[in-house]
């Protein structure tokens, strides 16, 4: 498992388009060794989804500004994560 995969936190993430998802973990493709994030939408059908880790972690351009494709918003305990001046705290 790569360092990026080890640092990916389980919990709730917001997609840049607004959808909410729960990340379950990272899986490795048996033939290619590519790492995939396994996650579940928190709306509609609760089917599992997979996306390459590099795509999950990349930034996308929205109105000329680079933003995370997925942003961590809280762990599974329901606590939200807030960031003030680069310092993250849980509430």
PDB file of C-alpha atoms in Angstrom:
ATOM      1  CA  UNK A   1       0.000   0.000   0.000  1.00  0.00           C
ATOM      2  CA  UNK A   2       1.345   3.414  -0.921  1.00  0.00           C
ATOM      3  CA  UNK A   3       1.808   6.300   1.474  1.00  0.00           C
ATOM      4  CA  UNK A   4      -1.166   8.122  -0.118  1.00  0.00           C
ATOM      5  CA  UNK A   5      -3.378   5.101   0.478  1.00  0.00           C
ATOM      6  CA  UNK A   6      -2.233   4.847   4.100  1.00  0.00           C
ATOM      7  CA  UNK A   7      -3.073   8.519   4.694  1.00  0.00           C
ATOM      8  CA  UNK A   8      -6.570   8.346   3.160  1.00  0.00           C
ATOM      9  CA  UNK A   9      -9.042   8.550   6.036  1.00  0.00           C
ATOM     10  CA  UNK A  10     -12.186   6.476   6.298  1.00  0.00           C
ATOM     11  CA  UNK A  11     -15.268   8.587   6.728  1.00  0.00           C
ATOM     12  CA  UNK A  12     -17.498  11.033   4.900  1.00  0.00           C
ATOM     13  CA  UNK A  13     -16.369  13.003   1.851  1.00  0.00           C
ATOM     14  CA  UNK A  14     -18.057  15.686  -0.238  1.00  0.00           C
ATOM     15  CA  UNK A  15     -17.607  15.501  -4.002  1.00  0.00           C
ATOM     16  CA  UNK A  16     -16.896  18.842  -5.673  1.00  0.00           C
ATOM     17  CA  UNK A  17     -20.354  18.631  -7.307  1.00  0.00           C
ATOM     18  CA  UNK A  18     -21.976  18.272  -3.867  1.00  0.00           C
ATOM     19  CA  UNK A  19     -22.677  14.551  -3.419  1.00  0.00           C
ATOM     20  CA  UNK A  20     -21.789  12.924  -0.109  1.00  0.00           C
ATOM     21  CA  UNK A  21     -19.958   9.597   0.132  1.00  0.00           C
ATOM     22  CA  UNK A  22     -18.544   7.280   2.796  1.00  0.00           C
ATOM     23  CA  UNK A  23     -15.070   5.904   2.102  1.00  0.00           C
ATOM     24  CA  UNK A  24     -14.601   2.333   3.294  1.00  0.00           C
ATOM     25  CA  UNK A  25     -10.956   1.900   2.358  1.00  0.00           C
ATOM     26  CA  UNK A  26      -8.495   1.179  -0.424  1.00  0.00           C
ATOM     27  CA  UNK A  27      -8.291  -1.991  -2.529  1.00  0.00           C
ATOM     28  CA  UNK A  28      -5.471  -3.094  -4.810  1.00  0.00           C
ATOM     29  CA  UNK A  29      -6.181  -4.500  -8.279  1.00  0.00           C
ATOM     30  CA  UNK A  30      -4.862  -8.058  -8.368  1.00  0.00           C
ATOM     31  CA  UNK A  31      -3.327  -7.823 -11.862  1.00  0.00           C
ATOM     32  CA  UNK A  32      -2.116  -4.229 -12.117  1.00  0.00           C
ATOM     33  CA  UNK A  33      -1.487  -3.336  -8.435  1.00  0.00           C
ATOM     34  CA  UNK A  34      -3.383  -0.063  -9.061  1.00  0.00           C
ATOM     35  CA  UNK A  35      -5.026   1.224  -5.881  1.00  0.00           C
ATOM     36  CA  UNK A  36      -8.740   2.003  -5.819  1.00  0.00           C
ATOM     37  CA  UNK A  37     -10.807   3.879  -3.244  1.00  0.00           C
ATOM     38  CA  UNK A  38     -13.911   1.913  -2.273  1.00  0.00           C
ATOM     39  CA  UNK A  39     -16.810   4.174  -1.322  1.00  0.00           C
ATOM     40  CA  UNK A  40     -20.601   4.290  -0.969  1.00  0.00           C
ATOM     41  CA  UNK A  41     -22.907   7.154  -1.949  1.00  0.00           C
ATOM     42  CA  UNK A  42     -24.911   8.509   0.998  1.00  0.00           C
ATOM     43  CA  UNK A  43     -27.894   9.112  -1.294  1.00  0.00           C
ATOM     44  CA  UNK A  44     -29.889   6.871  -3.631  1.00  0.00           C
ATOM     45  CA  UNK A  45     -28.673   3.318  -4.078  1.00  0.00           C
ATOM     46  CA  UNK A  46     -26.100   2.246  -1.462  1.00  0.00           C
ATOM     47  CA  UNK A  47     -24.023   0.245  -3.971  1.00  0.00           C
ATOM     48  CA  UNK A  48     -20.247   0.240  -3.571  1.00  0.00           C
ATOM     49  CA  UNK A  49     -18.190   2.221  -6.052  1.00  0.00           C
ATOM     50  CA  UNK A  50     -14.485   2.181  -6.932  1.00  0.00           C
ATOM     51  CA  UNK A  51     -12.315   4.968  -8.285  1.00  0.00           C
ATOM     52  CA  UNK A  52      -8.544   4.982  -8.846  1.00  0.00           C
ATOM     53  CA  UNK A  53      -6.822   6.499  -5.819  1.00  0.00           C
ATOM     54  CA  UNK A  54      -4.951   9.035  -7.946  1.00  0.00           C
ATOM     55  CA  UNK A  55      -8.263  10.280  -9.399  1.00  0.00           C
ATOM     56  CA  UNK A  56      -9.910  10.403  -5.961  1.00  0.00           C
ATOM     57  CA  UNK A  57      -7.099  12.568  -4.571  1.00  0.00           C
ATOM     58  CA  UNK A  58      -6.635  14.876  -7.559  1.00  0.00           C
ATOM     59  CA  UNK A  59      -7.709  18.493  -7.790  1.00  0.00           C
ATOM     60  CA  UNK A  60     -10.196  19.670 -10.399  1.00  0.00           C
ATOM     61  CA  UNK A  61     -10.754  23.140 -11.810  1.00  0.00           C
ATOM     62  CA  UNK A  62     -14.042  24.798 -10.845  1.00  0.00           C
ATOM     63  CA  UNK A  63     -14.572  28.330 -12.131  1.00  0.00           C
ATOM     64  CA  UNK A  64     -10.820  28.703 -12.578  1.00  0.00           C
ATOM     65  CA  UNK A  65      -9.990  27.541  -9.040  1.00  0.00           C
ATOM     66  CA  UNK A  66      -8.359  24.200  -8.189  1.00  0.00           C
ATOM     67  CA  UNK A  67     -10.382  22.290  -5.581  1.00  0.00           C
ATOM     68  CA  UNK A  68     -10.172  18.710  -4.290  1.00  0.00           C
ATOM     69  CA  UNK A  69     -12.341  16.242  -6.239  1.00  0.00           C
ATOM     70  CA  UNK A  70     -13.335  14.802  -2.835  1.00  0.00           C
ATOM     71  CA  UNK A  71     -12.984  16.683   0.454  1.00  0.00           C
ATOM     72  CA  UNK A  72     -12.961  14.938   3.844  1.00  0.00           C
ATOM     73  CA  UNK A  73     -15.789  16.309   5.991  1.00  0.00           C
ATOM     74  CA  UNK A  74     -16.034  13.940   8.961  1.00  0.00           C
ATOM     75  CA  UNK A  75     -15.384  10.534  10.371  1.00  0.00           C
ATOM     76  CA  UNK A  76     -18.029   7.848  10.813  1.00  0.00           C
ATOM     77  CA  UNK A  77     -18.786   9.057  14.341  1.00  0.00           C
ATOM     78  CA  UNK A  78     -20.692  11.953  12.784  1.00  0.00           C
ATOM     79  CA  UNK A  79     -18.173  14.545  13.973  1.00  0.00           C
ATOM     80  CA  UNK A  80     -17.466  17.255  11.442  1.00  0.00           C
ATOM     81  CA  UNK A  81     -13.956  18.401  10.638  1.00  0.00           C
ATOM     82  CA  UNK A  82     -13.291  22.134  10.553  1.00  0.00           C
ATOM     83  CA  UNK A  83     -10.178  23.858   9.307  1.00  0.00           C
ATOM     84  CA  UNK A  84      -9.098  27.278  10.539  1.00  0.00           C
ATOM     85  CA  UNK A  85      -5.802  28.757   9.356  1.00  0.00           C
ATOM     86  CA  UNK A  86      -4.634  25.324   8.219  1.00  0.00           C
ATOM     87  CA  UNK A  87      -5.377  23.634  11.570  1.00  0.00           C
ATOM     88  CA  UNK A  88      -7.962  20.838  11.494  1.00  0.00           C
ATOM     89  CA  UNK A  89     -10.186  20.180  14.479  1.00  0.00           C
ATOM     90  CA  UNK A  90     -13.113  17.810  15.000  1.00  0.00           C
ATOM     91  CA  UNK A  91     -16.432  18.816  16.487  1.00  0.00           C
TER      92      UNK A  91
END
